[in-house]
Structure formats: C-alpha cells, structure tokens
Amino acid sequence: MADKLATLGFRSFLSHQFLKRSVAAVSCRYANTLSNETVEKHRTSTLAHDKEQKEEKKISAPAPPGLKHVHPEFLPNPTFYRRDRIKEKLERQDMYRRRAVCPIPEFYVGSIMAVTLADPYASGKTNRFVGICIQRASYGLRANFTLRNVVDNQGLEIRYDMYSPLIQKVEVLRLEKRLDDELFYLRDAPAEFSTVPFNLEAVSHPPGAPVPVNTTKVKLGPRPWHERWERRNLRGVQDLGLPEKFYEKAKKVAKPWEEYDLMLKYRTSINPQETDEVMDEVAEGFREIERKRRREKLEKS
Amino acid sequence: MLRFGIRNRPRRLSKAMGRKEDGHGTGPPGRLERMTIIVNSLVRHERIEGSHQYMDEARGYTERLLQIAAQGDKNHEAMDVANYWLKDKDLIHKLFKVLVPRYENYTTCATRMWTLPVEYPGGKNKTSILELKGNPWPPVVPNPRNNSKSLINVLLHNAKKDYRSASKDGTPV
C-alpha cells in the first residue's frame, strides 16, 4: 500500500511493518477468513490432492464427569464470532505447559487462597496476598480470578491472571464453595465477612472427597449498594429488608422465561458433545503433566 | 449438538405477537410463548405448515427438546423442559414413549423442512412445511421420478465405480 501511494506521488509515513501489524490486529470477526467447517471439508475431501491424514486419538481414558466444573477455563468462549478452534487448541497446550511449571490447585468461588506474585518493588521480590475468591472469569489463557480481603479497614481486591508468568505460587488454604457463583455482594457487607488473616494455616483437603459448601448467609449493610442485589436471586444473603416496591420492580424486570429458552442456552454455551471432546483432551493433558513430573523425580533421585 | 445449520442469532419475531390482552404478548416472552404453541402442534400432528421464519425458529426448539428428552423421563431436567414446552400434557407421554425411541438410532436430525411454492402474485414471506421424520403421513413429494436409468446417471454411476475401485488399489486417479 505504501508503494502504491508512492507511485501515485503521495509521501507515505507508514512503514511496511506497521501495515502488516495493523492488519494482523484486526479481530477475527472482521478478518477475511474462511469458516472452520469450510476448511475442514476441504482438508478431508477425497478430491484434494494433499488430503490430510486423520490423526488417531491418543486419549487413553475419558475425562471424569465433573472435570468441566473443576477447570472451567479450559472450555472455549461460546460467543460464535470469538471462536477459533486452532487458537483454542494452541492456548490449551500453553496452559498445560504453564501448569507443569506452576501448579494451580483446584479452587472455586468462595475458596480462601494465597497467591505469591513476583514484584520487583517488594522486599524479597515477591508479594503474597491472601483472600477469598469472589469471581472466576474469562476463557483460555486469559482466565482470571479475583481475591478479596480487608486490610486496615480497607477493602482490597486483586485480580490475578491464572496463567500469568509473574505468579510464583498458588495455594488453596480452604477448599470450599459458596451458594452463589459470584460474591461481589461482599463489597456491601460488613468487613468481618471478607476479612481473612494473612497467617491462616492451610487445611488439606482429602483427595476424592466432595468439596464442602459453605452455607454462610451474609447480612448486607444498609443501602446504597454497588448493585441492586434484590434483582440477583442471591442465595448466600440474608433477607435484605427492603420496602415492598423494590421486590415488585425486581419481579417486573426479571426474565424467568430465559430458563426455558432452549436455543438461547444452546447459542450461549458449549454443547455437551464438544465439552466432552475438550475435557477428554484436558484430562489427557493433565495425565501428561503428571507423567512428566514423575519422570523428573526419578531422574533427580 | 444440532445436526442442521442454525442462524447465529435468533429471529426476533416481535411484531406478529400482538398485545398481551389479545395475543401472546410482545418481546422475548411472547416469542417463546408462540414457539411453544408451534412445537406443541408439531409434536401432536407431526407435520405443520406456516410462515418460513416461524417454522425455522421452531425447528431448533423441537430438536433441542427431543435431544434433552433423550435423557429419559426419570431425568428431572428433561421432565421440567418437556412440561414447559408441551402445553397439552398427553403429549409428554408421546414425547418420551414414542418420539424418543423413534430417533434413538438416527444419525441425522429428527425434523425436515420443505419450502412451499409461491402462489401468484406472492408476498415477501415464504411458506414452509415442518415435519418430524418417520411420520405416518404420505410423503410431501409424491412418486419421485426414477432417473437412475437415464444415460447421464448410468455414465456417472459407472465413473464413480471406476474411481472407487481405482483408489482402493492405490493407483493414482
């Protein structure tokens, strides 16, 4: 393009590299790409002169049934224009490689965790933060979780990228679940509900045992709040004690039919068949990490 | 996983619902209400005719309903979904006892759609037929012509045979 402009007599300030970069930065939604189905069809077509040989599946055993709840970040983003099967697979491989170096234990929203992060400005070059996990979000390599704690009467929340190379160690001090998927309402609750001492001793969880559910019902402080919690169908909160008009309005804006909108659910989630495929691969990836670790141990000894 | 192509976004179908007083209500809840009626009548009659966009939308819901119902009538989710989507309760029995066993071994989808011809002068909306496969009605396209003996088809058939036998031997085609 820069050459073309030059031939037309325009002085170009754009380098070739810049143009390349700017093109590569275009989202896959707008890029001039082929759909996965089309590419797959041509790859496996008998008429293609370089027909792709089908790779045999190396999966030795299917994944345990609950694995998608333990590691939800391995499931791809269900938004259709964000999907790219090759990118997803490459990201998963990077995730196994990261987990082989820095193990991330099983945890859920509501678990109490400690994260040690590399920090050049901290004494000892690392920073350890303890808190209750209030959210797990995003997909693939961008997966993250948020820890909350109250230090010196100041609420603190830190969002960690799970696969960030800065993370040195992730510990789970109390492995437990809460009644809700997100605990943002702790922001509007008294400090005692989100205060965790930094010297909390870890309680080990016996492998294979069911994860306990913490049924604490939080008593929220008075309004104003960060959100209209009466509209959120929260289970881990005591009676909010609001006037009747708040609940009437909440009922008015609720969308109870969405529970039965089968196609909405289908479009906004990864279907069971594909979930199983991904999770089988993930189980195999974890087994591979375990094998590698054992091999290294043997070599050392 | 659905076995036919679906649109990435749902059709809104908002205008044809009518107000809550004399219709099914506007917006998403009204749309879903309308869909339940179409699915209900499809499960009862096994072949229905209507506006293409409504039939196409209802097709996905029917397929999903059948797939979820395949988990069996002991499954809580399956029963809950069937209870919402089938307003006539005798159809719940038909769904679990007749339709689920019928499509158990299908490798294709359970529904079929046909676009009906436009009658002169025609409007902008197409009319379609939506049917469940394996229904008791006579076929939509009656007595399809047998073209297998026409010259071109005979030649093509033999060419295919040659191609297959050649590729089995491993000789390049």
Coordinates of C-alpha atoms in Angstrom, one line a residue:
Chain A
M1 CA 0.0 0.0 0.0
A2 CA 2.9 2.3 0.9
D3 CA 4.5 1.6 -2.5
K4 CA 1.2 2.2 -4.3
L5 CA 0.9 5.6 -2.6
A6 CA 4.5 6.4 -3.5
T7 CA 3.8 5.7 -7.2
L8 CA 0.9 8.0 -7.1
G9 CA 3.1 10.8 -5.7
F10 CA 2.0 10.7 -2.1
R11 CA 4.6 10.7 0.6
S12 CA 3.9 7.8 2.9
F13 CA 4.6 7.9 6.6
L14 CA 3.6 4.3 7.1
S15 CA 6.2 1.5 7.1
H16 CA 5.5 -1.9 5.7
Q17 CA 5.9 -3.4 9.2
F18 CA 3.2 -1.0 10.5
L19 CA 0.8 -2.0 7.8
K20 CA 1.4 -5.7 8.5
R21 CA 0.9 -5.2 12.2
S22 CA -2.3 -3.2 11.7
V23 CA -3.7 -5.9 9.5
A24 CA -2.8 -8.7 12.0
A25 CA -4.5 -6.8 14.8
V26 CA -7.9 -7.0 13.0
S27 CA -10.3 -9.1 15.1
C28 CA -11.2 -12.5 13.5
R29 CA -14.8 -11.2 13.4
Y30 CA -13.8 -8.7 10.7
A31 CA -10.9 -10.6 9.0
N32 CA -11.3 -12.1 5.6
T33 CA -11.2 -15.7 6.8
L34 CA -12.9 -19.0 5.9
S35 CA -15.2 -20.7 8.3
N36 CA -13.9 -23.7 10.2
E37 CA -16.4 -26.0 8.5
T38 CA -15.3 -25.0 5.0
V39 CA -11.6 -25.5 5.9
E40 CA -12.4 -28.9 7.5
K41 CA -14.4 -30.0 4.5
H42 CA -11.5 -29.3 2.1
R43 CA -8.9 -30.9 4.3
T44 CA -10.8 -34.2 4.4
S45 CA -12.1 -34.1 0.9
T46 CA -11.2 -37.1 -1.3
L47 CA -10.8 -34.7 -4.2
A48 CA -8.0 -32.8 -2.5
H49 CA -4.5 -33.6 -3.9
D50 CA -3.0 -33.4 -0.4
K51 CA -5.7 -35.0 1.7
E52 CA -5.0 -34.7 5.4
Q53 CA -4.4 -38.0 7.1
K54 CA -6.7 -38.5 10.0
E55 CA -4.8 -38.3 13.3
E56 CA -5.7 -41.2 15.6
K57 CA -6.9 -40.0 19.0
K58 CA -4.3 -40.7 21.7
I59 CA -6.8 -40.3 24.6
S60 CA -6.4 -43.3 26.9
A61 CA -9.5 -42.8 29.1
P62 CA -12.4 -40.4 29.1
A63 CA -12.5 -37.4 31.4
P64 CA -14.1 -37.8 34.9
P65 CA -17.7 -36.3 34.7
G66 CA -17.2 -33.3 36.9
L67 CA -14.0 -32.0 35.3
K68 CA -15.6 -29.1 33.5
H69 CA -16.7 -27.6 36.8
V70 CA -13.2 -28.0 38.3
H71 CA -11.4 -26.4 35.3
P72 CA -14.0 -24.2 33.6
E73 CA -11.3 -22.0 32.0
F74 CA -10.4 -24.8 29.5
L75 CA -13.8 -24.5 27.8
P76 CA -13.7 -22.1 24.9
N77 CA -15.6 -18.8 24.7
P78 CA -19.1 -19.7 23.5
T79 CA -19.5 -16.4 21.6
F80 CA -19.6 -17.6 18.0
Y81 CA -17.5 -14.9 16.4
R82 CA -14.8 -15.2 19.1
R83 CA -14.3 -18.9 18.3
D84 CA -11.2 -20.2 16.5
R85 CA -10.6 -23.9 17.1
I86 CA -6.9 -23.8 16.2
K87 CA -6.2 -20.9 18.6
E88 CA -8.2 -22.7 21.4
K89 CA -6.1 -25.8 21.0
L90 CA -2.8 -23.9 21.0
E91 CA -3.9 -22.0 24.1
R92 CA -4.8 -25.2 25.9
Q93 CA -1.3 -26.6 25.1
D94 CA 0.3 -23.4 26.6
M95 CA -1.9 -23.8 29.6
Y96 CA -0.6 -27.4 30.2
R97 CA 2.9 -26.1 29.9
R98 CA 2.3 -23.4 32.4
R99 CA 0.6 -25.7 34.8
A100 CA 3.6 -28.1 34.5
V101 CA 5.8 -25.3 35.9
C102 CA 3.5 -23.6 38.3
P103 CA 0.7 -26.0 39.6
I104 CA -2.7 -24.3 40.1
P105 CA -4.7 -26.4 42.5
E106 CA -8.5 -27.0 42.3
F107 CA -10.4 -24.0 43.6
Y108 CA -13.9 -22.5 43.5
V109 CA -15.6 -19.2 44.1
G110 CA -15.6 -18.9 47.9
S111 CA -12.3 -20.7 48.5
I112 CA -9.7 -18.9 50.5
M113 CA -6.5 -18.7 48.6
A114 CA -3.0 -17.2 48.8
V115 CA -1.1 -16.0 45.7
T116 CA 2.6 -15.3 45.6
L117 CA 3.4 -12.8 42.8
A118 CA 6.8 -11.6 41.5
D119 CA 7.1 -7.9 42.4
P120 CA 10.4 -6.1 41.8
Y121 CA 9.5 -3.3 44.3
A122 CA 8.6 -5.6 47.2
S123 CA 11.0 -6.7 49.8
G124 CA 12.2 -10.2 48.9
K125 CA 10.9 -9.5 45.3
T126 CA 7.7 -11.4 46.0
N127 CA 4.3 -10.3 47.3
R128 CA 1.9 -12.7 49.0
F129 CA -1.8 -11.9 49.1
V130 CA -4.4 -13.9 50.9
G131 CA -8.1 -13.5 50.3
I132 CA -11.4 -15.1 49.5
C133 CA -12.1 -15.8 45.8
I134 CA -15.1 -13.8 44.7
Q135 CA -15.0 -14.4 40.9
R136 CA -13.7 -16.7 38.2
A137 CA -13.9 -15.2 34.7
S138 CA -12.8 -15.4 31.1
Y139 CA -11.6 -18.3 29.0
G140 CA -8.3 -19.9 27.9
L141 CA -5.1 -18.2 28.6
R142 CA -6.9 -15.0 29.7
A143 CA -8.7 -16.8 32.6
N144 CA -8.5 -14.9 35.8
F145 CA -9.8 -14.9 39.4
T146 CA -10.3 -12.2 42.0
L147 CA -9.3 -12.3 45.6
R148 CA -10.8 -10.1 48.3
N149 CA -9.6 -9.2 51.7
V150 CA -9.9 -6.3 54.2
V151 CA -6.6 -4.9 55.4
D152 CA -6.5 -2.0 57.8
N153 CA -10.2 -1.4 57.4
Q154 CA -9.7 -1.0 53.6
G155 CA -11.3 -3.5 51.3
L156 CA -8.8 -4.8 48.8
E157 CA -9.5 -6.8 45.6
I158 CA -6.8 -8.2 43.3
R159 CA -7.5 -9.8 40.0
Y160 CA -4.9 -12.4 39.0
D161 CA -4.4 -13.8 35.5
M162 CA -4.2 -17.6 36.2
Y163 CA -1.6 -18.1 33.6
S164 CA 0.5 -15.0 34.2
P165 CA 4.2 -15.8 34.3
L166 CA 4.5 -13.5 37.3
I167 CA 2.6 -15.9 39.5
Q168 CA 5.1 -17.9 41.6
K169 CA 2.8 -20.0 43.8
V170 CA -1.0 -20.5 44.2
E171 CA -2.1 -22.1 47.5
V172 CA -5.6 -23.0 48.5
L173 CA -6.0 -22.6 52.2
R174 CA -9.6 -23.6 52.5
L175 CA -11.2 -25.5 49.6
E176 CA -14.9 -24.8 49.7
K177 CA -17.8 -23.5 47.6
R178 CA -20.4 -20.8 48.4
L179 CA -24.1 -20.7 47.5
D180 CA -23.5 -18.2 44.7
D181 CA -21.4 -18.1 41.5
E182 CA -20.1 -14.6 42.3
L183 CA -19.5 -12.9 45.7
F184 CA -19.5 -9.3 44.7
Y185 CA -22.1 -8.6 47.4
L186 CA -19.3 -8.9 50.0
R187 CA -18.4 -5.3 48.9
D188 CA -21.6 -4.2 50.6
A189 CA -21.3 -6.5 53.6
P190 CA -19.5 -5.6 56.9
A191 CA -15.8 -6.2 56.8
E192 CA -16.0 -9.3 59.0
F193 CA -17.4 -11.4 56.1
S194 CA -14.4 -10.8 53.8
T195 CA -11.6 -10.5 56.4
V196 CA -9.0 -13.3 56.2
P197 CA -5.8 -13.3 58.3
F198 CA -2.6 -13.4 56.3
N199 CA -1.1 -16.1 58.6
L200 CA -4.0 -18.5 58.0
E201 CA -2.9 -22.1 58.2
A202 CA -3.8 -24.3 55.2
V203 CA -6.2 -27.1 55.8
S204 CA -5.5 -30.0 53.5
H205 CA -8.5 -31.5 51.6
P206 CA -8.5 -35.3 51.2
P207 CA -8.3 -36.2 47.5
G208 CA -11.6 -37.6 46.1
A209 CA -13.7 -36.2 49.0
P210 CA -16.6 -33.9 47.9
V211 CA -16.0 -30.2 48.2
P212 CA -17.9 -28.7 51.2
V213 CA -20.3 -25.9 50.6
N214 CA -20.1 -23.0 53.0
T215 CA -23.7 -22.1 53.7
T216 CA -23.0 -18.8 55.4
K217 CA -25.8 -16.2 54.9
V218 CA -24.3 -12.8 54.6
K219 CA -26.0 -9.8 56.3
L220 CA -25.6 -6.9 53.9
G221 CA -25.1 -3.3 55.2
P222 CA -27.7 -0.6 54.6
R223 CA -28.2 0.9 51.1
P224 CA -26.8 2.5 48.8
W225 CA -25.2 -0.6 47.3
H226 CA -23.0 -1.3 44.4
E227 CA -25.8 -3.2 42.6
R228 CA -29.5 -3.9 43.1
W229 CA -28.9 -7.1 44.9
E230 CA -32.7 -7.8 45.2
R231 CA -32.7 -8.4 41.5
R232 CA -30.0 -11.1 41.5
N233 CA -31.7 -14.1 43.1
L234 CA -28.9 -14.4 45.7
R235 CA -28.9 -17.5 47.9
G236 CA -26.0 -16.6 50.2
V237 CA -27.6 -13.4 51.6
Q238 CA -30.0 -12.9 54.5
D239 CA -33.3 -11.1 54.0
L240 CA -32.5 -7.7 52.5
G241 CA -35.2 -5.9 54.4
L242 CA -36.3 -3.6 51.6
P243 CA -39.7 -2.0 51.1
E244 CA -42.2 -4.0 49.0
K245 CA -41.8 -1.7 45.9
F246 CA -38.2 -2.9 45.4
Y247 CA -39.3 -6.5 45.1
E248 CA -42.2 -5.6 42.8
K249 CA -39.8 -3.8 40.5
A250 CA -37.4 -6.7 40.6
K251 CA -40.2 -9.0 39.6
K252 CA -41.1 -6.7 36.7
V253 CA -37.6 -6.7 35.2
A254 CA -36.9 -10.4 35.8
K255 CA -36.6 -12.7 32.8
P256 CA -38.0 -16.1 34.1
W257 CA -38.6 -17.4 30.5
E258 CA -34.9 -17.5 29.7
E259 CA -34.6 -20.6 31.8
Y260 CA -36.6 -22.5 29.2
D261 CA -35.3 -20.7 26.0
L262 CA -33.5 -23.9 24.7
M263 CA -32.0 -22.2 21.7
L264 CA -30.7 -19.2 23.8
K265 CA -29.0 -21.7 26.1
Y266 CA -27.6 -23.6 23.1
R267 CA -26.2 -20.5 21.5
T268 CA -24.6 -19.2 24.7
S269 CA -23.0 -22.3 25.9
I270 CA -20.6 -25.0 24.6
N271 CA -22.7 -28.0 23.7
P272 CA -22.2 -31.3 25.7
Q273 CA -20.6 -33.1 22.8
E274 CA -17.9 -30.5 22.3
T275 CA -17.5 -30.1 26.0
D276 CA -16.7 -33.8 26.3
E277 CA -14.2 -33.6 23.5
V278 CA -12.4 -30.7 25.1
M279 CA -12.5 -32.3 28.5
D280 CA -11.1 -35.6 27.3
E281 CA -8.2 -33.7 25.8
V282 CA -7.8 -31.8 29.1
A283 CA -7.7 -35.0 31.2
E284 CA -5.1 -36.4 28.9
G285 CA -3.1 -33.1 29.2
F286 CA -3.2 -33.4 33.0
R287 CA -2.1 -37.0 32.9
E288 CA 0.8 -36.0 30.7
I289 CA 1.8 -33.3 33.3
E290 CA 1.8 -36.0 36.0
R291 CA 3.9 -38.4 33.9
K292 CA 6.4 -35.6 33.3
R293 CA 6.6 -34.7 36.9
R294 CA 7.2 -38.4 37.9
R295 CA 9.9 -38.8 35.3
E296 CA 11.7 -35.7 36.6
K297 CA 11.5 -37.0 40.1
L298 CA 13.0 -40.3 39.1
E299 CA 15.8 -38.6 37.2
K300 CA 16.6 -36.4 40.3
S301 CA 16.7 -39.4 42.7
Chain B
M1 CA -25.3 -30.8 19.1
L2 CA -27.8 -29.8 16.5
R3 CA -27.4 -31.7 13.2
F4 CA -28.5 -28.9 10.9
G5 CA -27.4 -25.4 10.3
I6 CA -28.8 -22.7 12.5
R7 CA -28.6 -18.9 12.4
N8 CA -26.1 -17.4 14.7
R9 CA -28.7 -15.0 16.1
P10 CA -32.3 -15.7 16.8
R11 CA -35.0 -14.0 14.8
R12 CA -36.9 -11.5 17.0
L13 CA -40.4 -12.2 15.6
S14 CA -41.7 -9.3 17.7
K15 CA -44.4 -7.7 15.6
A16 CA -46.6 -10.7 15.0
M17 CA -47.3 -11.5 18.6
G18 CA -50.0 -9.0 19.4
R19 CA -50.5 -7.3 22.7
K20 CA -50.8 -9.2 25.9
E21 CA -54.5 -8.7 26.0
D22 CA -55.4 -10.2 22.7
G23 CA -52.3 -12.1 21.7
H24 CA -49.3 -13.9 23.2
G25 CA -47.6 -10.7 24.3
T26 CA -44.7 -8.8 22.7
G27 CA -41.0 -9.2 23.0
P28 CA -39.0 -12.3 24.0
P29 CA -41.6 -13.9 26.4
G30 CA -44.3 -13.6 23.7
R31 CA -41.9 -15.0 21.1
L32 CA -41.2 -18.0 23.3
E33 CA -45.0 -18.4 24.0
R34 CA -45.6 -18.5 20.3
M35 CA -42.8 -21.1 19.9
T36 CA -44.3 -23.4 22.5
I37 CA -47.6 -23.3 20.5
I38 CA -45.8 -24.3 17.3
V39 CA -43.7 -27.0 19.0
N40 CA -46.8 -28.3 20.7
S41 CA -48.7 -28.7 17.4
L42 CA -45.7 -30.2 15.7
V43 CA -45.4 -32.9 18.3
R44 CA -49.2 -33.6 18.0
H45 CA -49.6 -33.5 14.2
E46 CA -46.1 -34.4 13.1
R47 CA -46.4 -32.2 10.1
I48 CA -47.4 -28.5 10.1
E49 CA -47.4 -25.6 7.6
G50 CA -46.7 -22.0 8.3
S51 CA -44.5 -18.9 7.7
H52 CA -41.0 -19.9 7.0
Q53 CA -39.4 -17.9 9.7
Y54 CA -41.6 -19.3 12.4
M55 CA -41.1 -22.8 11.2
D56 CA -37.4 -22.4 11.0
E57 CA -37.2 -21.0 14.6
A58 CA -39.4 -23.7 16.0
R59 CA -37.3 -26.3 14.3
G60 CA -34.4 -25.6 16.6
Y61 CA -36.5 -25.7 19.7
T62 CA -38.1 -29.0 18.6
E63 CA -34.7 -30.6 18.0
R64 CA -33.3 -29.4 21.4
L65 CA -36.5 -30.7 23.1
L66 CA -36.0 -34.1 21.6
Q67 CA -32.3 -34.2 22.5
I68 CA -33.0 -33.2 26.1
A69 CA -35.9 -35.7 26.3
A70 CA -33.5 -38.4 25.2
Q71 CA -32.1 -38.4 28.7
G72 CA -35.3 -40.2 29.7
D73 CA -38.4 -39.4 31.7
K74 CA -36.7 -40.2 35.0
N75 CA -34.4 -37.2 34.4
H76 CA -35.5 -34.1 36.3
E77 CA -34.3 -31.6 33.7
A78 CA -35.9 -33.5 30.8
M79 CA -39.3 -33.7 32.5
D80 CA -39.1 -30.0 33.5
V81 CA -38.3 -28.9 30.0
A82 CA -41.0 -31.2 28.5
N83 CA -43.5 -29.8 30.9
Y84 CA -42.9 -26.3 29.8
W85 CA -42.7 -26.9 26.1
L86 CA -45.7 -29.2 25.8
K87 CA -48.8 -27.4 27.0
D88 CA -51.0 -30.4 26.2
K89 CA -49.9 -32.9 28.9
D90 CA -50.8 -36.0 26.9
L91 CA -48.0 -35.1 24.5
I92 CA -45.4 -35.6 27.3
H93 CA -46.2 -39.3 27.2
K94 CA -45.9 -39.3 23.4
L95 CA -42.6 -37.5 23.6
F96 CA -40.9 -40.0 25.9
K97 CA -42.6 -43.2 24.8
V98 CA -43.0 -42.7 21.0
L99 CA -40.6 -40.0 19.7
V100 CA -37.5 -40.6 21.8
P101 CA -37.3 -44.3 20.9
R102 CA -38.0 -43.4 17.2
Y103 CA -35.0 -41.1 16.9
E104 CA -32.7 -43.2 19.2
N105 CA -30.6 -44.5 16.3
Y106 CA -30.9 -41.6 13.9
T107 CA -27.6 -40.1 12.8
T108 CA -29.4 -37.2 11.1
C109 CA -31.7 -34.6 12.6
A110 CA -35.2 -35.5 13.5
T111 CA -37.0 -32.8 11.6
R112 CA -37.3 -31.9 7.9
M113 CA -38.4 -28.7 6.2
W114 CA -39.9 -28.1 2.8
T115 CA -40.4 -24.7 1.2
L116 CA -43.8 -24.4 -0.5
P117 CA -44.1 -22.8 -3.9
V118 CA -45.2 -19.2 -4.1
E119 CA -48.7 -18.6 -5.3
Y120 CA -49.1 -15.8 -7.8
P121 CA -48.6 -12.8 -7.0
G122 CA -47.0 -14.0 -3.8
G123 CA -45.7 -12.0 -0.8
K124 CA -42.3 -11.5 0.6
N125 CA -42.7 -14.2 3.1
K126 CA -42.2 -17.9 2.2
T127 CA -44.4 -20.6 3.5
S128 CA -42.9 -23.8 4.7
I129 CA -43.7 -27.3 5.9
L130 CA -42.1 -28.5 9.1
E131 CA -42.3 -32.3 9.8
L132 CA -41.0 -34.9 12.1
K133 CA -39.2 -37.7 10.3
G134 CA -40.9 -41.1 10.3
N135 CA -44.4 -39.6 10.5
P136 CA -47.4 -41.6 9.3
W137 CA -48.4 -39.1 6.6
P138 CA -47.8 -39.7 2.8
P139 CA -44.5 -38.1 1.6
V140 CA -44.5 -34.4 0.8
V141 CA -43.0 -35.1 -2.7
P142 CA -45.1 -37.9 -4.1
N143 CA -43.8 -40.5 -6.6
P144 CA -40.4 -39.1 -7.1
R145 CA -39.3 -39.8 -10.7
N146 CA -36.8 -42.6 -11.0
N147 CA -33.9 -41.2 -13.1
S148 CA -31.4 -43.9 -12.3
K149 CA -31.6 -45.4 -15.8
S150 CA -31.1 -42.1 -17.7
L151 CA -28.0 -42.1 -19.8
I152 CA -26.1 -39.5 -17.8
N153 CA -26.8 -41.2 -14.5
V154 CA -25.7 -44.5 -15.8
L155 CA -22.4 -43.0 -17.0
L156 CA -21.9 -41.2 -13.7
H157 CA -22.6 -44.3 -11.7
N158 CA -20.0 -46.3 -13.6
A159 CA -17.5 -43.5 -13.4
K160 CA -17.9 -43.5 -9.7
K161 CA -17.5 -47.2 -9.6
D162 CA -14.2 -46.9 -11.6
Y163 CA -13.0 -44.2 -9.3
R164 CA -13.6 -46.2 -6.2
S165 CA -12.1 -49.4 -7.5
A166 CA -9.0 -47.4 -8.7
S167 CA -8.5 -45.6 -5.4
K168 CA -8.8 -49.0 -3.5
D169 CA -5.9 -50.4 -5.5
G170 CA -3.8 -47.4 -4.5
T171 CA -3.3 -46.3 -8.1
P172 CA -3.4 -42.5 -8.5
V173 CA -6.6 -41.2 -10.0

